[in-house]
CSV table of C-alpha atoms in Angstrom, one decimal:
chain,number,residue,atom,x,y,z
A,9,UNK,CA,0.0,0.0,0.0
A,10,UNK,CA,1.4,3.3,-1.0
A,11,UNK,CA,2.0,6.1,1.5
A,12,UNK,CA,-0.5,8.3,-0.2
A,13,UNK,CA,-3.2,5.5,0.0
A,14,UNK,CA,-2.4,5.0,3.7
A,15,UNK,CA,-2.9,8.7,4.4
A,16,UNK,CA,-6.2,8.7,2.5
A,17,UNK,CA,-7.5,5.6,4.4
A,18,UNK,CA,-6.5,7.1,7.7
A,19,UNK,CA,-8.3,10.4,7.0
A,20,UNK,CA,-11.4,8.4,6.0
A,21,UNK,CA,-11.3,6.4,9.2
A,22,UNK,CA,-10.9,9.6,11.3
A,23,UNK,CA,-13.8,11.2,9.5
A,24,UNK,CA,-16.0,8.2,10.1
A,25,UNK,CA,-15.2,8.1,13.8
A,26,UNK,CA,-16.0,11.7,14.3
A,27,UNK,CA,-19.1,11.8,12.0
A,28,UNK,CA,-20.7,8.6,13.4
A,29,UNK,CA,-19.7,9.2,16.9
A,30,UNK,CA,-17.9,5.8,17.3
A,31,UNK,CA,-16.6,5.4,20.8
A,32,UNK,CA,-18.4,8.5,22.1
A,33,UNK,CA,-19.8,8.0,25.5
A,34,UNK,CA,-20.5,10.3,28.4
A,35,UNK,CA,-20.3,7.6,31.1
A,36,UNK,CA,-16.5,7.2,30.9
A,37,UNK,CA,-14.0,9.5,32.5
A,38,UNK,CA,-11.4,9.2,29.7
A,39,UNK,CA,-11.6,7.5,26.4
A,40,UNK,CA,-8.8,7.3,23.8
A,41,UNK,CA,-10.0,6.7,20.3
A,42,UNK,CA,-7.7,5.8,17.4
A,43,UNK,CA,-8.0,5.2,13.7
A,44,UNK,CA,-5.7,2.6,12.1
A,45,UNK,CA,-4.9,1.4,8.7
A,46,UNK,CA,-4.0,-2.3,8.4
A,47,UNK,CA,-1.9,-3.7,5.5
A,48,UNK,CA,-3.0,-7.2,4.5
A,49,UNK,CA,0.2,-7.7,2.6
A,50,UNK,CA,2.4,-6.8,5.5
A,51,UNK,CA,0.0,-8.1,8.1
A,52,UNK,CA,0.5,-5.1,10.3
A,53,UNK,CA,-0.8,-1.7,11.1
A,54,UNK,CA,1.0,0.7,8.8
A,55,UNK,CA,-0.6,4.0,9.9
A,56,UNK,CA,-2.5,5.2,13.0
A,57,UNK,CA,-3.6,8.3,14.8
A,58,UNK,CA,-5.5,9.4,17.9
A,59,UNK,CA,-9.0,10.8,17.2
A,60,UNK,CA,-10.0,13.7,19.4
């Protein structure tokens, strides 16, 4: 997977989490959410970020 593709997928994941409210909950004191891109070829996460 090219670096450009990784960036695009990561941005898509971050957008989905914020737009759809994934992981949002008021009953937790602290919640860390992250978006990640997994490479099937390498069988590892190749890009990730914390979503605030």
